[in-house]
Coordinates of C-alpha atoms in Angstrom, one line a residue:
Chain I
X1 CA 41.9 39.2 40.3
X2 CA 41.9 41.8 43.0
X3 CA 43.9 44.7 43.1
X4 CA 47.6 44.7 44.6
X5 CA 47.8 46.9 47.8
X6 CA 51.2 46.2 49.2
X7 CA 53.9 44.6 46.8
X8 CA 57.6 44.1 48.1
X9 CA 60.2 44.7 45.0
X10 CA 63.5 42.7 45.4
X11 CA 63.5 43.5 49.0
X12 CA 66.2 42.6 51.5
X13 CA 67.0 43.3 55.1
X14 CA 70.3 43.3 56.6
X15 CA 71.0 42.6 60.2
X16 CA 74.1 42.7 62.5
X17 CA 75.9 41.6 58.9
X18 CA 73.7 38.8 58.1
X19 CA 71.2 39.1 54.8
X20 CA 68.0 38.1 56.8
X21 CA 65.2 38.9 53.8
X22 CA 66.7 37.9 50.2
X23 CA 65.4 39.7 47.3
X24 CA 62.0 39.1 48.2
X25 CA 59.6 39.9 46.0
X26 CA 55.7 39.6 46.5
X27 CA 51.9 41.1 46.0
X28 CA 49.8 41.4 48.8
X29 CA 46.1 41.9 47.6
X30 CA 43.3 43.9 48.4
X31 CA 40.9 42.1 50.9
X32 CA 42.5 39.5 51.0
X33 CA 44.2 37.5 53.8
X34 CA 48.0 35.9 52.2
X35 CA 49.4 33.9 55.0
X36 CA 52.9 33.7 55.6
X37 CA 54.1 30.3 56.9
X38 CA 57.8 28.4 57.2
X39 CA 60.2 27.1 59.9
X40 CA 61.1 29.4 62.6
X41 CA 63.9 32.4 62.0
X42 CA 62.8 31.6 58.3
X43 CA 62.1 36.0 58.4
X44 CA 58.2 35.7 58.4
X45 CA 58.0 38.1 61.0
X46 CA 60.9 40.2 60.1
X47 CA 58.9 40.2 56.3
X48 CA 55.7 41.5 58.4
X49 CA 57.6 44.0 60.6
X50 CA 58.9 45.6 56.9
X51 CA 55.5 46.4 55.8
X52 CA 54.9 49.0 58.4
X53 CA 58.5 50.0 59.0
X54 CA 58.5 48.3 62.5
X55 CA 62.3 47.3 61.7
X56 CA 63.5 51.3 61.5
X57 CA 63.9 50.7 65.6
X58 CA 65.9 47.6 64.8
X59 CA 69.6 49.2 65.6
X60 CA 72.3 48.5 62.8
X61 CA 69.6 47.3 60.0
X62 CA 68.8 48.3 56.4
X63 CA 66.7 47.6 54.3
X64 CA 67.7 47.4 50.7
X65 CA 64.5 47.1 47.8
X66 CA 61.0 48.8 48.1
X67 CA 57.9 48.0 49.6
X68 CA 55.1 49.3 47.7
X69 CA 51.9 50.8 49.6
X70 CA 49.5 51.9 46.7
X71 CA 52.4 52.5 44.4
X72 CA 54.6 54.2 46.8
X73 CA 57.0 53.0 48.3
X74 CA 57.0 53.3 52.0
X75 CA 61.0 53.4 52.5
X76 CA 60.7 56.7 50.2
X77 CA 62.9 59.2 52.5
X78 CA 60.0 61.7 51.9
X79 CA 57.6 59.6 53.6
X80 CA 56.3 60.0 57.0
X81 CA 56.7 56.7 58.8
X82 CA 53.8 57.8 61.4
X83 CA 51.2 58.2 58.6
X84 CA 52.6 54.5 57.1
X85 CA 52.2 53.2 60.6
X86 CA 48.9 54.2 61.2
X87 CA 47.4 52.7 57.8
X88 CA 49.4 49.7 57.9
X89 CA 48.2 48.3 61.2
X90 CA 49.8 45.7 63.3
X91 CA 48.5 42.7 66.3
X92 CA 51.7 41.5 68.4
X93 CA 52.2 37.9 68.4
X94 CA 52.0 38.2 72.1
X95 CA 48.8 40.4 73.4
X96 CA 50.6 43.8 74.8
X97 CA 46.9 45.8 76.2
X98 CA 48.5 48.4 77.7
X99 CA 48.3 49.2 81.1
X100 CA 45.2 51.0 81.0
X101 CA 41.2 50.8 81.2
X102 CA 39.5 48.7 78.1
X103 CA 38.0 52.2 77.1
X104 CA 41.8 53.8 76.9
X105 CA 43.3 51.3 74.9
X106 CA 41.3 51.4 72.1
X107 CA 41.0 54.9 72.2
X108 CA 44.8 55.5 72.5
X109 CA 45.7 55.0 69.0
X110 CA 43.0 58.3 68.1
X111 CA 43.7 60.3 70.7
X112 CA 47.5 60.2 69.8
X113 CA 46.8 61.0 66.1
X114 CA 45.1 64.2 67.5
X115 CA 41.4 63.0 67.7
X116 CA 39.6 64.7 70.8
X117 CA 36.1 65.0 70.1
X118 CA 35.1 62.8 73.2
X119 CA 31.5 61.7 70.8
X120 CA 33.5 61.1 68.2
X121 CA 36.1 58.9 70.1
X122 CA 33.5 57.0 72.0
X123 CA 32.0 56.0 68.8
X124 CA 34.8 54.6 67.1
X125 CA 35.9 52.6 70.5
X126 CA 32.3 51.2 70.2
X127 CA 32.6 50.3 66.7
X128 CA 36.1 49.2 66.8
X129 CA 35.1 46.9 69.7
X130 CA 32.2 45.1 67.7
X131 CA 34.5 44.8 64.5
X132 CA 37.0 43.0 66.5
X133 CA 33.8 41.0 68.0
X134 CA 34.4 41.8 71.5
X135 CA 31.9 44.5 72.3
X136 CA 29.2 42.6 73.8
X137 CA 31.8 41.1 76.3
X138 CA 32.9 44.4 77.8
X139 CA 30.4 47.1 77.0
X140 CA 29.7 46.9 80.7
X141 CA 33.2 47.7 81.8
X142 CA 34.8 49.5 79.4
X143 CA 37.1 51.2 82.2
X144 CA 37.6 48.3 83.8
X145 CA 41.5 47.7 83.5
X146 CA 42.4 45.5 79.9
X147 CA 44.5 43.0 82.2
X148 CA 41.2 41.7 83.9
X149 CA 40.1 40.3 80.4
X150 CA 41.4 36.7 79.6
X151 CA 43.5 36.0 76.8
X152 CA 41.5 35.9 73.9
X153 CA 39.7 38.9 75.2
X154 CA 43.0 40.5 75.3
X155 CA 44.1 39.6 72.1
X156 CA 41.0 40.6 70.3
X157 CA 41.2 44.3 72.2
X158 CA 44.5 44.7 70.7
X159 CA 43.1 44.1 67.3
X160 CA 40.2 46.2 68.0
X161 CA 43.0 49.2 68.8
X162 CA 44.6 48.9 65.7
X163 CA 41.1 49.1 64.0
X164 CA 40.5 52.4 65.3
X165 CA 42.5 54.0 63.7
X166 CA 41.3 52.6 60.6
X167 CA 43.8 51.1 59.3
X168 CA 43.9 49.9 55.2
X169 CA 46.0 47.0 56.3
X170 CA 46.2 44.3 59.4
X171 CA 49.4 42.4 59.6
X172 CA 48.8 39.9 62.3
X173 CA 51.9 38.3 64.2
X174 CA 50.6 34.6 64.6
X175 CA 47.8 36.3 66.7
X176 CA 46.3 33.1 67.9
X177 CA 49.7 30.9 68.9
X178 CA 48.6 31.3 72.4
X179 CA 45.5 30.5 72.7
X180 CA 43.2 28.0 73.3
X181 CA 41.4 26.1 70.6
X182 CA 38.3 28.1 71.3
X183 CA 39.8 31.2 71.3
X184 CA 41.3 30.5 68.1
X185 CA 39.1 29.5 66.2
X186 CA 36.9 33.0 67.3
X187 CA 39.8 35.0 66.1
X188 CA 40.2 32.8 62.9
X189 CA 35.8 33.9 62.1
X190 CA 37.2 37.4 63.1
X191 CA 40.3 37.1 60.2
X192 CA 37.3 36.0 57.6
X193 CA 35.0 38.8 58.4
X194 CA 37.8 41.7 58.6
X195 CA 39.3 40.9 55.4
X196 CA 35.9 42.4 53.7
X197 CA 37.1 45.5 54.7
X198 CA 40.4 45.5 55.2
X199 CA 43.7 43.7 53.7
X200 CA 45.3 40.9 55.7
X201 CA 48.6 39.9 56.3
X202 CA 48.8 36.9 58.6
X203 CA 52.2 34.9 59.8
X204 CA 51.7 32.0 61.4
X205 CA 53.1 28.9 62.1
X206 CA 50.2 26.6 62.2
X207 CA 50.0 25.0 58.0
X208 CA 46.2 24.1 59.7
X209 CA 45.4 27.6 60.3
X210 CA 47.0 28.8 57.0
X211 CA 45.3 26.6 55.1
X212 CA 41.9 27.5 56.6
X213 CA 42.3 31.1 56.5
X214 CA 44.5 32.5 53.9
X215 CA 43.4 32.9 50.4
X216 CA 47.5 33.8 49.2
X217 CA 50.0 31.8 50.6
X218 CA 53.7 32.2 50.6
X219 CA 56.1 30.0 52.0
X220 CA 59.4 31.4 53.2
X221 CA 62.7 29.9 54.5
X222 CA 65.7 30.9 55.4
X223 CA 65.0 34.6 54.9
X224 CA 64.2 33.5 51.0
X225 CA 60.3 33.2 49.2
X226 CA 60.4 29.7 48.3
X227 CA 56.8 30.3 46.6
X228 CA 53.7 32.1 46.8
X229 CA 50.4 31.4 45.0
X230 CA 46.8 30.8 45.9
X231 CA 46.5 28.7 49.2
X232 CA 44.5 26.3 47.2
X233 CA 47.5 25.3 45.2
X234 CA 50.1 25.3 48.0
X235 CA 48.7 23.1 50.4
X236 CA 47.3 20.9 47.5
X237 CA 49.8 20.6 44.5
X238 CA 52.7 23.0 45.5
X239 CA 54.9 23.4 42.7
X240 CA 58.6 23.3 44.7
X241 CA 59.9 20.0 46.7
X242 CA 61.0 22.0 49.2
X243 CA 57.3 23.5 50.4
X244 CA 55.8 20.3 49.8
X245 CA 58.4 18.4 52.2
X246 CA 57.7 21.2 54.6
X247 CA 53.3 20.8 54.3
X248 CA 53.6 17.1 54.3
X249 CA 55.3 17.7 57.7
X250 CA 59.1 16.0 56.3
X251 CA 60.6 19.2 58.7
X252 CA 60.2 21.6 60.5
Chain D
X1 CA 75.2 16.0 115.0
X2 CA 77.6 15.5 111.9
X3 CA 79.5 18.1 110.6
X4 CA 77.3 19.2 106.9
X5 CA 74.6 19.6 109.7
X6 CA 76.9 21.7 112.3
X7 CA 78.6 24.0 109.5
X8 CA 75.1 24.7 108.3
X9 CA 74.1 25.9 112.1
X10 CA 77.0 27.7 111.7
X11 CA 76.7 29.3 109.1
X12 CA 73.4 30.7 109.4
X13 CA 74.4 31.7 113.1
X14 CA 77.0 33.9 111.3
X15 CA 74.7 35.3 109.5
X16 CA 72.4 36.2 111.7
X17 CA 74.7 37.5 114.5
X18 CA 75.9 39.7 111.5
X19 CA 72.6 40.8 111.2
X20 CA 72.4 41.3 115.2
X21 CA 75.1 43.8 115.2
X22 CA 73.8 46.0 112.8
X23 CA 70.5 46.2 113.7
X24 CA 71.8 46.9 117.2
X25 CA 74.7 49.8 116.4
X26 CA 70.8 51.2 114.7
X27 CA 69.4 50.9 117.3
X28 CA 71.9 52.3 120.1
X29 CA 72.3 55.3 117.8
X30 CA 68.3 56.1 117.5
X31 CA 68.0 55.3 121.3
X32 CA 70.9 57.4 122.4
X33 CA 69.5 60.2 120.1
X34 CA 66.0 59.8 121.2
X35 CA 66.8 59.8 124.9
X36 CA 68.6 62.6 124.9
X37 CA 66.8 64.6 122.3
X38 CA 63.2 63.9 122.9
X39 CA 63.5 65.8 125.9
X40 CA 64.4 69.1 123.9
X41 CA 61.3 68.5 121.5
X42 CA 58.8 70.8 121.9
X43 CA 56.7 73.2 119.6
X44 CA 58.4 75.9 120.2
X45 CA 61.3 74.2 119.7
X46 CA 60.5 73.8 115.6
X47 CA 58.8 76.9 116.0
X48 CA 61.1 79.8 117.2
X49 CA 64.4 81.3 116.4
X50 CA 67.4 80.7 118.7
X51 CA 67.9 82.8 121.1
X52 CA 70.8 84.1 123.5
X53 CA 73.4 83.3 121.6
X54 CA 71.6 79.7 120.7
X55 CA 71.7 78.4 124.0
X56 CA 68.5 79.0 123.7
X57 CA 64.9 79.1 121.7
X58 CA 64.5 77.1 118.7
X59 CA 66.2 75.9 115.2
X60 CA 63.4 77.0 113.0
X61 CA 65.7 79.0 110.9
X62 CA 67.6 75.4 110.7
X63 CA 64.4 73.7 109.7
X64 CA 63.5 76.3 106.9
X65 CA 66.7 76.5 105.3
X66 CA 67.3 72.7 105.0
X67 CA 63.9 72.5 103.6
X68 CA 65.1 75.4 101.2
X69 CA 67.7 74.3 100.1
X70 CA 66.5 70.6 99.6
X71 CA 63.7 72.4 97.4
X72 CA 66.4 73.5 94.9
X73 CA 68.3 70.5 94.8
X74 CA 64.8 69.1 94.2
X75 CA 64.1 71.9 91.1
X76 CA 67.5 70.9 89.4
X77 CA 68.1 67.3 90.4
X78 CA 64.6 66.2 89.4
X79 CA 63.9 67.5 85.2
X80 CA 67.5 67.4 84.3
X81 CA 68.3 63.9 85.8
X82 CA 64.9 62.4 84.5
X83 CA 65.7 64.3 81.0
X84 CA 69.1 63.1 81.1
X85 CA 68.3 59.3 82.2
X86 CA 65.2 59.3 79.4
X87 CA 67.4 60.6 76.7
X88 CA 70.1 57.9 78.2
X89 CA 67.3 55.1 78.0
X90 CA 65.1 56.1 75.4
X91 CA 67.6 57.8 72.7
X92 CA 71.2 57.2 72.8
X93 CA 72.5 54.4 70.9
X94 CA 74.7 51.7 72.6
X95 CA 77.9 53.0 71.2
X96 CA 81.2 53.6 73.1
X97 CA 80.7 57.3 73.9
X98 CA 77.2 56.5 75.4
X99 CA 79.3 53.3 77.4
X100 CA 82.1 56.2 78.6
X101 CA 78.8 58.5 79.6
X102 CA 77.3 56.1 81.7
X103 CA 80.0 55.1 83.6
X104 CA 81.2 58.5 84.2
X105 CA 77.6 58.6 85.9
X106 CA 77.9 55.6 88.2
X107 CA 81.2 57.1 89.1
X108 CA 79.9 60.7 90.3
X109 CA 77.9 59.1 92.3
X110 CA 81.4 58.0 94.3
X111 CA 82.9 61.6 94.6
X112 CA 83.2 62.2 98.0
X113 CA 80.8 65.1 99.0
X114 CA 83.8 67.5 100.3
X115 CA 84.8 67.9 96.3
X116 CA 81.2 68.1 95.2
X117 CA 81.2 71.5 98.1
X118 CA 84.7 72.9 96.8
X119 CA 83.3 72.8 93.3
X120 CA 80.3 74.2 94.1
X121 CA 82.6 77.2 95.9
X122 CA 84.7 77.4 92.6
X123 CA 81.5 77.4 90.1
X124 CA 78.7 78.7 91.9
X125 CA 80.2 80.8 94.3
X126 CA 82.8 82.1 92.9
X127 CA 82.6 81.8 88.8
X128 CA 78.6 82.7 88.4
X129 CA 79.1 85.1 91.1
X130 CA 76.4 84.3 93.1
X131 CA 78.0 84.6 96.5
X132 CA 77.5 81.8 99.4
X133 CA 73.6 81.8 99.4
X134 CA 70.9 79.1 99.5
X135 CA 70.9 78.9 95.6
X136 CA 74.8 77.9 95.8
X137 CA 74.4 75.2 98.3
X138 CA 71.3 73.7 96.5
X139 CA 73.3 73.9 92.9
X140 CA 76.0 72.2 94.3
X141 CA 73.4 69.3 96.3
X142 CA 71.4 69.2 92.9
X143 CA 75.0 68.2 91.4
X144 CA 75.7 65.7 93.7
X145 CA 72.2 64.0 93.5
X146 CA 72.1 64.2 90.0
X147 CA 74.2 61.1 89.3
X148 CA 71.4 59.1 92.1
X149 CA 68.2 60.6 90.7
X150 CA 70.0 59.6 86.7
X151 CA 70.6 55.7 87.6
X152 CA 67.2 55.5 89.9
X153 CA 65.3 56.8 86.4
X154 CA 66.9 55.0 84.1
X155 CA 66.3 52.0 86.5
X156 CA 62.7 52.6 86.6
X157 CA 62.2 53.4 82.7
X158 CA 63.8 49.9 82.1
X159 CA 61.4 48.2 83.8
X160 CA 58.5 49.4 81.3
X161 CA 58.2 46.7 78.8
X162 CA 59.3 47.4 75.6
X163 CA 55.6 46.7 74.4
X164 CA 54.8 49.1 75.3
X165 CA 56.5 51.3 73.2
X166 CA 56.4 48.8 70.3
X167 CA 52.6 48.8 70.6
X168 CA 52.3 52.6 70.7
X169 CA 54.5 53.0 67.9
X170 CA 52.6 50.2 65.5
X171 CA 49.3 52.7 66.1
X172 CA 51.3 55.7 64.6
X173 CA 52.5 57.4 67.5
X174 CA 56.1 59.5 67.1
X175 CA 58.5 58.7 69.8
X176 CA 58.2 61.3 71.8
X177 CA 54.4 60.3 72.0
X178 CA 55.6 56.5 72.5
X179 CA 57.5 57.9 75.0
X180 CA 55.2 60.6 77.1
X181 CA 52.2 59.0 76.9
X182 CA 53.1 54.6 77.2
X183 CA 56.3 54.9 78.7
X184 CA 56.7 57.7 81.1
X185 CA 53.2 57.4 82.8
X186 CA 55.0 53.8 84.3
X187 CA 58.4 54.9 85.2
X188 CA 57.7 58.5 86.9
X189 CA 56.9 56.4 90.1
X190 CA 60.3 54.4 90.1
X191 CA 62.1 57.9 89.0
X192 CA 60.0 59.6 92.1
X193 CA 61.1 56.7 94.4
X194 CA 64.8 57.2 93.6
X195 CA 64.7 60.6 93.4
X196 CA 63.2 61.0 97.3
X197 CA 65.9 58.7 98.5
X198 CA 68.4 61.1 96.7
X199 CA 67.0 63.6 98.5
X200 CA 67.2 62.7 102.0
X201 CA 70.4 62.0 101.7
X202 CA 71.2 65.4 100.2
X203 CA 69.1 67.0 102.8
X204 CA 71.7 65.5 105.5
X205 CA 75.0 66.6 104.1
X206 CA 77.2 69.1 105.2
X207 CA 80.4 69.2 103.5
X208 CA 78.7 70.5 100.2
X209 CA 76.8 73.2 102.2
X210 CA 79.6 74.2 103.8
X211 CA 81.3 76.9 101.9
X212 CA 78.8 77.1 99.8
X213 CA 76.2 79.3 101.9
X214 CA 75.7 77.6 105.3
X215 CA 75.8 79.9 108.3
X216 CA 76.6 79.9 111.9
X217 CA 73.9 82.0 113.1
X218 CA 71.8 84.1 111.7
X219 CA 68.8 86.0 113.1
X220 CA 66.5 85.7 110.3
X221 CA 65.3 83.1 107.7
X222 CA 66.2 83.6 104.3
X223 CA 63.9 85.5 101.9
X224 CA 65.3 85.0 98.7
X225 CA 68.2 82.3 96.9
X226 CA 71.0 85.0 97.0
X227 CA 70.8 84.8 101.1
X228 CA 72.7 82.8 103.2
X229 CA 71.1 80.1 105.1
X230 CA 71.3 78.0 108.6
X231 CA 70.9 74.3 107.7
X232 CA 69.7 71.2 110.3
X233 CA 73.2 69.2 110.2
X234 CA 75.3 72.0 110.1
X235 CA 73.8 73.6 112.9
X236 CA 74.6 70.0 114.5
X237 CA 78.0 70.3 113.9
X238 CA 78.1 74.1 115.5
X239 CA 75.9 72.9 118.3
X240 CA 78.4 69.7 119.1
X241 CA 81.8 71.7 118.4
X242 CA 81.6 75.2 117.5
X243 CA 79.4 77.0 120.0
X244 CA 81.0 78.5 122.7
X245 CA 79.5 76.7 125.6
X246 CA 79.0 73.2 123.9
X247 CA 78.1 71.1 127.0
X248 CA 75.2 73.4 127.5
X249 CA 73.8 73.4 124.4
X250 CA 74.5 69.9 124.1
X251 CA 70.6 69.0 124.6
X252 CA 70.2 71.3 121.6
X253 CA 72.5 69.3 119.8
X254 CA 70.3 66.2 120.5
X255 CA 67.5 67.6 119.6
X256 CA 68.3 69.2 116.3
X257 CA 70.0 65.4 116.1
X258 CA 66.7 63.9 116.3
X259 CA 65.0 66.5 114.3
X260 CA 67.2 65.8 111.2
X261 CA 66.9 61.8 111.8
X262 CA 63.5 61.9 112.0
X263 CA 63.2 64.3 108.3
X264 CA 65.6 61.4 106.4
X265 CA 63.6 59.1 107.8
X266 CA 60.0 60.5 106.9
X267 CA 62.0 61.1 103.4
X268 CA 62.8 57.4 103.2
X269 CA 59.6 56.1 104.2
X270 CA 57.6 58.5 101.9
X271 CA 60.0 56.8 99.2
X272 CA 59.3 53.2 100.5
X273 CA 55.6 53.7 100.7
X274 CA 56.0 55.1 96.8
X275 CA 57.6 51.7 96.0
X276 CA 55.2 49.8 97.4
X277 CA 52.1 51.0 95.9
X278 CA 53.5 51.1 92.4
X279 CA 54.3 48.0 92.7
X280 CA 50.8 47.0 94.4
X281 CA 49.5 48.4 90.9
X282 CA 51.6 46.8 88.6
X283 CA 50.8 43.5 89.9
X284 CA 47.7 43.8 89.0

């Protein structure tokens, strides 16, 4: 059994009055990839934004419960939210490259952490680029503007950002929902290699692509965890009614 | 010809004759200034000081005082409103005070610019004691602009998309960082853009110039903020009503007329061209 690297403690998250996370409480393991699937405005993605503190910009929110990074818990008010952000990494469900050469997006994330060493820099945008399988495609332009790539180019240069700065963990906003079959399926090889080396969090709401890619899944609705075990068992003899009526496609 | 058909004629011929007008009172006014002012245009003209009790000569001292003084309003107007309208944006939270801010914004931009001069006398003049000088005038101008060169930023840092900022954030950036480096880069042209128009109309007032450092005549340029100043439209105004032999110097009138047009209108178009290449880039 691998070791847990983020565990949420009874934690809830409070928006504009309603209780949108309800005492959740879940282990993420260590290179692993735990898939988060359920009906839409279930809270999968307000879980994910939790883990790196993404919901502090949320106006009027709180967040009641812990969220354990390592053993510590990341809503400690003696925790810097800049370090948490930069080890707990995060892909948009929407590609967002910014407005800037190949080259400078990947390198954004270091040069704002203070990392100026121009070797150094150009090394880790090279690296970073092959780990998120894109290098070959754009070692020829790298300062080429990031728009001129195509989707799944796009989407695989924002994960290769949040590499460089070498993250321990990924969360992944259902990072493939627009793209192509082909496309998906590249970033879905991507997911398998990554989690050698890194720990995944993946939401999603294609039960397909959990089932093929997630090793933990957890099955959320209405801001609750209906259940979470081994992908194995949840797609094959889940233990509530309720997230077998919602695999066997009953709703949606 | 049945009558959906005939009211739609009409209607568009409404339109377009309101159109007509204005594009022809333009047009009078440019050709009436241009006839009678392009005559007076010369190098020396922009070149030399008036002379003979400014029937005749030149308006440099006009010319470099309204550029003057437009460089001050530029030096306030330009950090503080784009520090004001980022805080405003980027900062505040959508509470009532912030609500009661704003609008007390839009609504400086309606004080009529007669009051923004007086207070200027009363503050800069007066209060701060610094006497009616080119530093006065372009205080009070940066006030009144300020409330443009606010809206016109906070404008232009809407349009960034808040990916942006989300994305910079989720690598570990602060948000200042968020902000300086993925925010600002995108909305500095937009805040420009505004600004510039802000400015040309500044550079054409006179009521806030006024009392505030403006002079008749004076027979050298200014060489330092505590001197006073001869400006482009308030020399109009002296040249059309004020000088002692008006219908003389009314070619010099026209000219300094045309001079002035043509400045707000190279601002404008330095603005418009701004616009349109920023917006040639982001389409990309």
């Amino acid at each position: 059994m691998e070791k847990v690297k983020i565990r949420a403690e009874d934690f809830s998250f409070y928006y504009s009055g309603c209780r949108c996370l309800k005492s959740v409480t879940m282990d993420m393991r260590e290179n692993t990839v735990t898939g988060i699937i359920g009906p839409s405005g279930c809270g999968k993605t307000t879980f994910l934004r939790s883990l790196n503190r993404m919901n502090d910009v949320v106006l009027g929110s709180r967040a009641e419960g812990r969220i354990l990074l390592d053993g510590k818990n990341i809503y400690d008010p003696d925790v810097n939210v800049v370090e948490i952000r930069r080890r707990v990494g995060m892909v948009f469900q929407k590609s967002n490259p910014f407005p800037k050469s190949i080259f400078d997006n990947v390198a954004y994330g270091l040069r704002i952490n203070g990392i100026t060493d121009r070797d150094f820099v150009r090394e880790r945008v090279e690296k970073s680029l092959s780990d998120a399988a894109l290098w070959k495609e754009v070692d020829d332009r790298l300062h080429k503007s990031a728009f001129e790539l195509s989707g799944g180019q796009q989407q695989r240069l924002c994960i290769a950002r949040a590499l460089a700065v070498e993250p321990e963990v990924l969360l992944m906003d259902e990072p493939a929902s627009a793209l192509d079959p082909t496309a998906t399926a590249k970033i879905e090889e991507l997911i398998r290699e990554l989690k050698r080396s890194y720990t995944i969090v993946i939401v999603t709401h294609n039960m397909q692509q959990a089932a093929r890619i997630s090793d933990y899944t957890a099955f959320f609705m209405l801001g609750e965890l209906i259940e979470y075990d081994l992908a194995s068992k949840i797609f094959t003899t889940p233990s509530k009614k309720l997230t077998e009526d919602y695999i066997t496609g009953r709703f949606g | 010809m049945n009558t959906r058909k005939l009211s739609e004629k009409l209607g568009f011929a409404m339109l377009a004759a309101c159109m007509l007008i204005v594009t022809l009172l333009l047009a009078v006014i440019l050709f009436d200034i241009a006839s009678k002012g392009a005559g007076r245009i010369s190098w020396g003209f922009l070149s030399e000081m008036p002379r003979n009790g400014m029937t005749e000569g030149g308006i440099l001292p006009a010319i470099v005082g309204t550029f003057l003084v437009t460089l001050i309003t530029a030096v306030l107007a330009i950090p503080l409103g784009m520090g004001c309208a980022i805080y405003l944006n980027e900062y505040a939270t959508d509470n009532q005070p912030t609500r009661i801010i704003r609008m007390a914004i839009r609504n400086l931009s309606g004080v009529p610019s007669i009051v923004y001069g007086l207070f200027g006398v009363v503050l800069f003049v007066q209060l701060i004691h610094l006497g009616t000088c080119v530093l006065a005038s372009g205080l009070t101008l940066g006030l009144m602009t300020l409330p443009w060169t606010i809206t016109a930023s906070e404008e232009a840092l809407k349009t960034v998309p808040n990916s942006y900022r989300e994305g910079a954030l989720a690598l570990g950036a602060t948000k200042w960082q968020a902000i300086r480096t993925n925010v600002l880069p995108y909305a500095v042209p937009g805040m420009l853009t505004g600004t510039i128009l802000g400015l040309a109309r500044a550079a054409g007032e006179t009521a806030p110039i006024l009392f505030t450092g403006a002079a008749f005549f004076l027979p050298f340029l200014p060489s330092s903020p505590l001197d006073q100043f001869m400006a482009l439209p308030y020399h109009l105004y002296v040249m059309s009503t004020q000088h002692h032999a008006i219908t003389l110097v009314r070619p010099i009138a026209y000219g300094t007329a045309l001079v002035l047009v043509v400045l707000v209108f190279a601002m404008n178009l330095a603005a418009i061209i701004l616009r349109y290449r920023l917006r040639m880039t982001r389409s990309e």
